[in-house]
Short mmCIF file of C-alpha atoms and ligand atoms in Angstrom, two decimals:
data_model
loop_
_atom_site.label_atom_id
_atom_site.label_comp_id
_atom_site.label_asym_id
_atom_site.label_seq_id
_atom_site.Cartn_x
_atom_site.Cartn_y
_atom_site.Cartn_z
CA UNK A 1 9.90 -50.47 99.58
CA UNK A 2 9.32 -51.33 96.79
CA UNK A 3 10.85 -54.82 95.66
CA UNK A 4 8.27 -55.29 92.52
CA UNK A 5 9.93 -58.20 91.21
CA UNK A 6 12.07 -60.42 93.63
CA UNK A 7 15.84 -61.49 92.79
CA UNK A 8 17.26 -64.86 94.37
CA UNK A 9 20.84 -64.93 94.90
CA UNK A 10 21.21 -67.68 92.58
CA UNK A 11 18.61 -66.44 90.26
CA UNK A 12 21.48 -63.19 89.71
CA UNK A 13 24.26 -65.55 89.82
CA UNK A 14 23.25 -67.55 86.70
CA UNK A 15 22.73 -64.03 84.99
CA UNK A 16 25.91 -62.80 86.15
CA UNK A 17 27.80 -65.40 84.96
CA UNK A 18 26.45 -65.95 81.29
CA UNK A 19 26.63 -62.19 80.92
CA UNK A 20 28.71 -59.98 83.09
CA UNK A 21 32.75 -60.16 83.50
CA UNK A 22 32.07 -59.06 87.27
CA UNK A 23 32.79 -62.16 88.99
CA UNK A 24 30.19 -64.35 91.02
CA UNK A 25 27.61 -62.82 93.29
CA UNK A 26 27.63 -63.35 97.23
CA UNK A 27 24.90 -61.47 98.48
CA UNK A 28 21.70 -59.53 96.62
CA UNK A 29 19.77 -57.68 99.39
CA UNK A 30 16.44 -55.79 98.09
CA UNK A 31 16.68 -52.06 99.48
CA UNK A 32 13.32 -51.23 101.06
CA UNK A 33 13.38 -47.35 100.39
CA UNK A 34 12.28 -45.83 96.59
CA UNK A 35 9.08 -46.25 94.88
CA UNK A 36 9.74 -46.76 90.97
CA UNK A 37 11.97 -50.29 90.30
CA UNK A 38 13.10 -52.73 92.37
CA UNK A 39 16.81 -51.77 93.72
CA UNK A 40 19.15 -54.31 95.29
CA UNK A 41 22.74 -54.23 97.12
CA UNK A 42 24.52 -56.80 95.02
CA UNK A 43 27.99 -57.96 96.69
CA UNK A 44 30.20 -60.03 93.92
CA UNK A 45 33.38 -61.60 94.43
CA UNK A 46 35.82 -61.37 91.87
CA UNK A 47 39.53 -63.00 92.10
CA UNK A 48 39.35 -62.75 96.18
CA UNK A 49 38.32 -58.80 95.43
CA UNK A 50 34.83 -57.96 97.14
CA UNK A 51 33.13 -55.17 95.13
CA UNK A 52 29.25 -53.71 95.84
CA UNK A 53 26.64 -52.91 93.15
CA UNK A 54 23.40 -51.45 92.66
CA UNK A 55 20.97 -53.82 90.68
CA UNK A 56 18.13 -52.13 89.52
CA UNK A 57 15.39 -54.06 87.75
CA UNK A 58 12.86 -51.60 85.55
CA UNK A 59 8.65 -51.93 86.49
CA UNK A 60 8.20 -48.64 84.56
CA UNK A 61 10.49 -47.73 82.06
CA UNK A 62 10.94 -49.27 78.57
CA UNK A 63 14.15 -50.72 77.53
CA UNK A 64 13.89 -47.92 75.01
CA UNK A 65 14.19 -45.45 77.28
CA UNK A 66 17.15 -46.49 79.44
CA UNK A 67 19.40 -46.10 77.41
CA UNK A 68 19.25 -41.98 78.07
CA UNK A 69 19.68 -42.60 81.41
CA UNK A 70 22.19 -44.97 81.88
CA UNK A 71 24.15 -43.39 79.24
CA UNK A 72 23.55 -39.98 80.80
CA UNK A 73 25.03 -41.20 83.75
CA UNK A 74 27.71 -42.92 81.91
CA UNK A 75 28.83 -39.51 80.74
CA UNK A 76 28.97 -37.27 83.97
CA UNK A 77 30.89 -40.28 85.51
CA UNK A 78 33.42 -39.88 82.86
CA UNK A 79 33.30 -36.25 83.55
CA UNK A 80 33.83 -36.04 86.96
CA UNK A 81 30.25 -36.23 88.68
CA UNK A 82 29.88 -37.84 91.33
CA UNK A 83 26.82 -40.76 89.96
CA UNK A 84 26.71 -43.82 89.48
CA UNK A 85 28.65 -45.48 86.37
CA UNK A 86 27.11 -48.23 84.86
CA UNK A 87 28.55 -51.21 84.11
CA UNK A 88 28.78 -52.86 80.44
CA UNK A 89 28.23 -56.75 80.05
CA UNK A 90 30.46 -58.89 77.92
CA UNK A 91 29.17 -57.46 74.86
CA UNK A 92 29.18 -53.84 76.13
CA UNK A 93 26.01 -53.72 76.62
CA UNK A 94 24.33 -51.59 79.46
CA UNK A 95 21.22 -53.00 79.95
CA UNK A 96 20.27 -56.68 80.39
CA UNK A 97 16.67 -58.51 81.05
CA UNK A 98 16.35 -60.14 84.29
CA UNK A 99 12.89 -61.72 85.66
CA UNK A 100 11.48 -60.65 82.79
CA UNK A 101 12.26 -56.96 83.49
CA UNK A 102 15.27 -55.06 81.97
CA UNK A 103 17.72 -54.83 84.35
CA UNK A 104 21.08 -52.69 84.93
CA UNK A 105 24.43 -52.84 87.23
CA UNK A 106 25.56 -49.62 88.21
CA UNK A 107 28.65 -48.65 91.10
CA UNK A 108 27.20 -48.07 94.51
CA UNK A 109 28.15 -44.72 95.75
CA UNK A 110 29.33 -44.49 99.27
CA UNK A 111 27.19 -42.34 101.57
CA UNK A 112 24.27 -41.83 102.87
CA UNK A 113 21.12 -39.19 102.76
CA UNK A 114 21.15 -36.39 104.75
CA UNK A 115 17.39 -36.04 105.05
CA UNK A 116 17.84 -32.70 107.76
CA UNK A 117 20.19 -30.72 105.76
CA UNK A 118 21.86 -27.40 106.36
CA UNK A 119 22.97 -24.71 104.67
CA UNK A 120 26.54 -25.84 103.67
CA UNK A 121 25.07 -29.32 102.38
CA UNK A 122 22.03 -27.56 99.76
CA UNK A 123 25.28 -25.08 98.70
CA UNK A 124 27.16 -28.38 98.15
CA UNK A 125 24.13 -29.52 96.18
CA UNK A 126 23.95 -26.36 94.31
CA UNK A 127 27.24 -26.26 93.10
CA UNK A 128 27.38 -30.01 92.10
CA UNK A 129 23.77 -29.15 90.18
CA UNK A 130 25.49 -26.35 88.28
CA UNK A 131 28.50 -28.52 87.17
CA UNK A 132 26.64 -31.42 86.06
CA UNK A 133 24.22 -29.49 84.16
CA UNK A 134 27.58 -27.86 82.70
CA UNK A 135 28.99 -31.58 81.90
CA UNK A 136 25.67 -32.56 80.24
CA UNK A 137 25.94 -30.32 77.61
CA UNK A 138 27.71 -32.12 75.23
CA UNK A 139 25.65 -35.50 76.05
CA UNK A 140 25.12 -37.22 72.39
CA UNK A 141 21.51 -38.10 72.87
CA UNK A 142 17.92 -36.73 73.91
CA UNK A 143 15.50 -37.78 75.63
CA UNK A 144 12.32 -34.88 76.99
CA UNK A 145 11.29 -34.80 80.60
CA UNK A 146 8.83 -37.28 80.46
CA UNK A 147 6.65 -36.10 83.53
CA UNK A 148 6.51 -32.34 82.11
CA UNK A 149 3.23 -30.52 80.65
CA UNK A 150 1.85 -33.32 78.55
CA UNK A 151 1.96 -36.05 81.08
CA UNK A 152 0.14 -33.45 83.58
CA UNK A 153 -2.05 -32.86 80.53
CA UNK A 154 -3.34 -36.61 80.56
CA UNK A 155 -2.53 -37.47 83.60
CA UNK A 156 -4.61 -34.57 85.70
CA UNK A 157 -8.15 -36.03 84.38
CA UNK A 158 -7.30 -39.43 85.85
CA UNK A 159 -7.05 -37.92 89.09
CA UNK A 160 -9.76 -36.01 89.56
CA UNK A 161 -12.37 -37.36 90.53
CA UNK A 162 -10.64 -37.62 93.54
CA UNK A 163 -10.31 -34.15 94.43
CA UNK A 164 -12.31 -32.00 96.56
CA UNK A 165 -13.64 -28.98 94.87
CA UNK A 166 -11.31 -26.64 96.12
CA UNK A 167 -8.30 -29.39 95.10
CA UNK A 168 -9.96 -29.48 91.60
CA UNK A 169 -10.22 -25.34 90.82
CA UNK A 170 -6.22 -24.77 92.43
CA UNK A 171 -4.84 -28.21 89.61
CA UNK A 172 -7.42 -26.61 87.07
CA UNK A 173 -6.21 -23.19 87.67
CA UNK A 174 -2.20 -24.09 87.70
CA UNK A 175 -2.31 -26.33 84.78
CA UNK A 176 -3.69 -23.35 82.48
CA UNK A 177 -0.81 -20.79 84.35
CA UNK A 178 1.80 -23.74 83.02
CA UNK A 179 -0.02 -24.32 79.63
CA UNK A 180 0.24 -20.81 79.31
CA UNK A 181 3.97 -20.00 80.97
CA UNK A 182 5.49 -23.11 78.46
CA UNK A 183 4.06 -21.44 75.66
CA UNK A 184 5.48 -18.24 76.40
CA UNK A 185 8.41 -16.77 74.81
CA UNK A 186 10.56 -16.14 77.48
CA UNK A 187 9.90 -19.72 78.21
CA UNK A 188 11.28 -21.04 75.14
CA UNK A 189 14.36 -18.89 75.62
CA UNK A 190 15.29 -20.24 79.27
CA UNK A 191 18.61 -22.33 78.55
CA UNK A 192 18.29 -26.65 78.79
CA UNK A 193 20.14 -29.83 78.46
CA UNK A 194 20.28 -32.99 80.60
CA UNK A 195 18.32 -32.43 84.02
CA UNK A 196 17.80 -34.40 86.69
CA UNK A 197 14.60 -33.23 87.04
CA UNK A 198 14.34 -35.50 90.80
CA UNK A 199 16.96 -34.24 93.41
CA UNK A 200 15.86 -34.72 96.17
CA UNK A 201 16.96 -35.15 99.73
CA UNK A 202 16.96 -39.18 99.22
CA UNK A 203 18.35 -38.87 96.11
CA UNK A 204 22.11 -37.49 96.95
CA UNK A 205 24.79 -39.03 99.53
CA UNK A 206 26.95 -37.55 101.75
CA UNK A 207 30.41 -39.14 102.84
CA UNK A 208 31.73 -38.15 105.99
CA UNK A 209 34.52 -40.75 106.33
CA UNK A 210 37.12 -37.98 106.44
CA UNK A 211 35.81 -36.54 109.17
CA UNK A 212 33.83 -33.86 107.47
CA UNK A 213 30.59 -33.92 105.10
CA UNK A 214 31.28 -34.66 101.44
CA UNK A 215 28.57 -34.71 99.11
CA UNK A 216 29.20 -38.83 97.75
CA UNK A 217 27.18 -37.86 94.53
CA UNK A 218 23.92 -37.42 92.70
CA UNK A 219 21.90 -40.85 92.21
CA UNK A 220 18.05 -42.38 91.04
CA UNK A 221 18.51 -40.45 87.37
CA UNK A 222 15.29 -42.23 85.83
CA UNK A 223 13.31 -39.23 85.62
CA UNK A 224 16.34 -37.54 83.84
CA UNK A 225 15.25 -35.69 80.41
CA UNK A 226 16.79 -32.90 78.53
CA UNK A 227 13.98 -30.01 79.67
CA UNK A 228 15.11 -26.62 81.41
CA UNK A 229 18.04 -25.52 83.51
CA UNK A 230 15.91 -24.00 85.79
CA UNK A 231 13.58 -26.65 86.29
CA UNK A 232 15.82 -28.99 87.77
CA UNK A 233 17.08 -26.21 90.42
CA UNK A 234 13.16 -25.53 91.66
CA UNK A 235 12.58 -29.38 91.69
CA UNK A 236 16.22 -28.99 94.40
CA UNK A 237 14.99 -26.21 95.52
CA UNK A 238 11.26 -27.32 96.34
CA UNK A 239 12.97 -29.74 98.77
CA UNK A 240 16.29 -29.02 99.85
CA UNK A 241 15.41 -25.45 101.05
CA UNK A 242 12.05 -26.07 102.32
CA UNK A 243 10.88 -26.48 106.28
CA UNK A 244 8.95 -30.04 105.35
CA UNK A 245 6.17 -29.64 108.01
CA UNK A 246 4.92 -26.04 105.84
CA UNK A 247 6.83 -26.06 102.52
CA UNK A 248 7.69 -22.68 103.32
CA UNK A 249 11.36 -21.88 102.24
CA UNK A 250 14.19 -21.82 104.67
CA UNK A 251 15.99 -18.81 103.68
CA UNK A 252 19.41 -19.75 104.83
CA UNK A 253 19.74 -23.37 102.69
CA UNK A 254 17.91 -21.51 99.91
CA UNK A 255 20.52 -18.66 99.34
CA UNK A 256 22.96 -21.28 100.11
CA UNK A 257 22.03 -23.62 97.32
CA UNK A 258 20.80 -20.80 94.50
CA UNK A 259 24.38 -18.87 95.30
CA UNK A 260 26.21 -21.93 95.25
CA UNK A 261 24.49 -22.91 92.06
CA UNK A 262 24.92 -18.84 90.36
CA UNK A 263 29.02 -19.78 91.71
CA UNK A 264 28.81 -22.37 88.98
CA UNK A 265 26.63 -20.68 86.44
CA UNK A 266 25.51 -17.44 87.27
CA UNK A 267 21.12 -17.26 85.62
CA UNK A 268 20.04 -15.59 82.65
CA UNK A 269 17.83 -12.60 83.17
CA UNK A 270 14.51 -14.57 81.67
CA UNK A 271 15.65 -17.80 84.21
CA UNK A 272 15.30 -14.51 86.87
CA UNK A 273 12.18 -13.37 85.35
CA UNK A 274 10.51 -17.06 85.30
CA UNK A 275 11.56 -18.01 88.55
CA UNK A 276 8.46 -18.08 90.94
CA UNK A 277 6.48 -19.88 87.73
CA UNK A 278 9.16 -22.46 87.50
CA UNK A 279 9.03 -23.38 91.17
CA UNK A 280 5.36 -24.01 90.89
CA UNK A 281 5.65 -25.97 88.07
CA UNK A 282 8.11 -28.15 90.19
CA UNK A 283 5.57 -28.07 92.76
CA UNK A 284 2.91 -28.96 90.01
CA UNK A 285 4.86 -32.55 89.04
CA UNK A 286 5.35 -34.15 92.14
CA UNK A 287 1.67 -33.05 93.02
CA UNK A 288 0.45 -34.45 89.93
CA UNK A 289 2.48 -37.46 90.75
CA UNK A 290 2.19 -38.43 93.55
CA UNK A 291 -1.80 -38.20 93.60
CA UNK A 292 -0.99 -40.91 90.66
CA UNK A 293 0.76 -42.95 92.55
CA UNK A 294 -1.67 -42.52 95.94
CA UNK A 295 -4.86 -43.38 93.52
CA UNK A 296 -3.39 -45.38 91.06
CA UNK A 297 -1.01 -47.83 93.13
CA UNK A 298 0.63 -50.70 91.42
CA UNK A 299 1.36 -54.27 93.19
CA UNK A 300 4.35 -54.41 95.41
CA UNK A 301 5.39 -56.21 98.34
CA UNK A 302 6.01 -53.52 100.50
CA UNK A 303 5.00 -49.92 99.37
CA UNK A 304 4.47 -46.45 100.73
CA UNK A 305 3.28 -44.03 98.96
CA UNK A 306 4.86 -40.17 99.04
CA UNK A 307 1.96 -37.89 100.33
CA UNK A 308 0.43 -35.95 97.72
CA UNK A 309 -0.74 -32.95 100.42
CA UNK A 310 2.88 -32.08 100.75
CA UNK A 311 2.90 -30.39 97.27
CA UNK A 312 0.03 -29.49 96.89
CA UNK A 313 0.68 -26.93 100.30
CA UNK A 314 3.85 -26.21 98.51
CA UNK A 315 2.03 -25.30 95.38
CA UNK A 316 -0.21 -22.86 97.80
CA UNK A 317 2.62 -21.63 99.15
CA UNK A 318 5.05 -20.80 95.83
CA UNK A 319 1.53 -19.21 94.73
CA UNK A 320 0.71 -17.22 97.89
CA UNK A 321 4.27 -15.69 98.12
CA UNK A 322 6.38 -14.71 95.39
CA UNK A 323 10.01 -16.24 96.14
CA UNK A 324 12.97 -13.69 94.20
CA UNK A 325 16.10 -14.76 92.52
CA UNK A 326 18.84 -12.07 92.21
CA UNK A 327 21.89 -12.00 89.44
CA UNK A 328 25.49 -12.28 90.74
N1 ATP B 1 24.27 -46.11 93.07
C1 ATP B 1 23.88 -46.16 94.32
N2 ATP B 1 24.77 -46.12 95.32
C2 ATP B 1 24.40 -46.24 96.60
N3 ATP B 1 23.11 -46.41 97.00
C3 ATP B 1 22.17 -46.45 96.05
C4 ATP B 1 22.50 -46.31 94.67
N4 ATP B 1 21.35 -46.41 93.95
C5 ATP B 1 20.36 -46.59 94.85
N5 ATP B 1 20.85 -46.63 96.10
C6 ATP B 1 20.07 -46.85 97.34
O1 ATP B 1 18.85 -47.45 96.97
C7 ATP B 1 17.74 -46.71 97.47
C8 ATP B 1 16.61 -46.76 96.46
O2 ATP B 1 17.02 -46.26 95.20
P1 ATP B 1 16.17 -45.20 94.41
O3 ATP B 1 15.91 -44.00 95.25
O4 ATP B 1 16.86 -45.00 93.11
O5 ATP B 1 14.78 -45.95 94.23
P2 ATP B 1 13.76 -45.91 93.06
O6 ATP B 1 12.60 -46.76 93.41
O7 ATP B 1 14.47 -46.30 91.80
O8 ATP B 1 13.39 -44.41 92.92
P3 ATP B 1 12.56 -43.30 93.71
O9 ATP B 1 13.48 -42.64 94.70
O10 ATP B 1 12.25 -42.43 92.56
O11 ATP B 1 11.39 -43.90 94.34
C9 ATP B 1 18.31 -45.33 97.72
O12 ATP B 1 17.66 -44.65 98.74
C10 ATP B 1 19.76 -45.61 98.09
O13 ATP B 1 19.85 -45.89 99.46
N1 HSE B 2 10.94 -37.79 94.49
C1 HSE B 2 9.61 -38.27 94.20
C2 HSE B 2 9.53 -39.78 94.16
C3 HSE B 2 9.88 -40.35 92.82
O1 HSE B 2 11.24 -40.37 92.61
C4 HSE B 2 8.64 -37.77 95.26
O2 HSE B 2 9.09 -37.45 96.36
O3 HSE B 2 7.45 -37.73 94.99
#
């Protein structure tokens, strides 16, 4: 896991209480998966009525910054999206301190990750993508990607030095194709708004209490940013669709989840034109990050990191064969 900062039961009790109109707390279990806060199951008990929560505490983020988020996800609740809705404390605020740390509430979704997934769940994914990018467009505030070209800018040199020489030309050699692709006009053009920008497999729940798979909805939106469309389907893409041993695409859950998406909203001819680009620069990011988080680990009590090797094959990959988008 990652459980950065620990939460005693009656540590979130006496928070609840002074703050929160949610009743008292009777459990806080710290959830041992994710890599960027500390995430607990939080069971309250309000007028007999037993209700779960997600409390996430912040190691990263600023309390500037949340407020995108959480309002982000505010929104697409309200909207119809399946995410998490946050809840407001007795002064309708969203987001609290805790331990030190800012801290949130938000509704736990029911579900749970389908981490082998076929065809019919990335077309579920797909479709759900192109609604809630459709939702976001009216969302009041902004807020960029903030792991996009300028953190691989500064971020790139601090890894480095831990490269191997043929590592170092292939990061050299992409980061000047995406310095060069962002400036680019048909670039600028591609349509954006609110992006997830981080859907992965472990990031989405499926329900199947009625006897058949739902998707439960879209969670983890702290690496949302308002950045391009079609980023945030090659980040789905790059994972959903792939065969995880290779990073090769599966071609079945990949037309299922870029038709499903086109269903929704059907892509603009320079979104078909920047396509292979845009799923290297997905493949780019998590590279980038995850050789940040493998060289530059933080304190935790129990951590594993993500292996960087798995994107940077991808990245081989999405530049070895050219992968084709078509219009519907
Ligand atoms: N709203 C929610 N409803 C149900 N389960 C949730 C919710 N939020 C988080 N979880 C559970 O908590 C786990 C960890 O959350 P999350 O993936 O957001 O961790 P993180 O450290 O914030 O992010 P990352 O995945 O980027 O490392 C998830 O795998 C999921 O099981
Ligand atoms: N999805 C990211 C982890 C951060 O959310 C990764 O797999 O590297």
């Amino acid at each position: 896991m990652a459980v950065f900062t620990p939460v005693a039961l009656d540590e979130v009790n006496a928070w609840l209480c002074q703050h929160y109109n949610l009743g008292t707390a009777t459990d806080i279990k710290g959830i041992s998966s994710g890599i960027e806060n500390s995430n607990f199951f939080l069971t309250t008990n309000k007028d007999g009525q037993t209700t779960e929560y997600v409390l996430t505490l912040f190691e990263r983020l600023s309390r500037e910054q949340l407020p995108y988020y959480l309002e982000l996800m505010g929104h697409l609740a309200q909207k119809g999206i399946p995410v998490p809705a946050p809840a407001r404390d007795k002064t309708e605020q969203i987001i609290g301190i805790l331990n030190g740390k800012p801290a949130t509430i938000v509704s736990k979704l029911s579900g749970s990750s389908r981490l082998s997934p076929n065809a019919d769940h990335c077309a579920a994914v797909g479709a759900m993508l192109a609604k809630m990018h459709l939702a976001g467009q009216d969302f009041k505030l902004s807020q960029p990607n903030l792991r996009s070209l300028n953190w691989w800018q500064a971020t790139i040199p601090l890894v480095k030095q831990h490269l191997n020489a043929a590592q170092n030309s292939l990061i050299d050699s992409e980061l000047a194709d995406q310095t060069a692709f962002f400036a680019s006009k048909d670039y600028q053009a591609l349509p954006a708004g609110p992006s997830h920008c981080d859907l992965f497999r472990d990031n989405v729940l499926f329900d199947s209490s009625s006897g058949k798979d739902q998707l439960g909805g879209f969670f983890d939106f702290y690496f949302a940013g308002n950045d391009k469309w079609l980023f945030d389907v090659a980040v789905t893409v790059n994972d959903w669709c792939i065969d995880l041993g290779t990073g090769v695409l599966d071609q079945a859950r990949y037309d299922g989840l870029v038709n499903a998406y086109q269903s929704v909203r059907p892509f603009e001819k320079t979104e078909i034109a920047s396509w292979n680009l845009m799923l290297r620069a997905a493949a780019l990011r998590f590279w980038v990050s995850r050789l940040w988080d493998y060289y530059l680990p933080r304190e935790a009590e129990m951590l594993t990191p993500h292996d960087p090797k798995h994107f940077e094959r991808i990245l081989i990959q999405r530049r070895d064969v050219i992968s084709c988008i078509s219009s519907v």
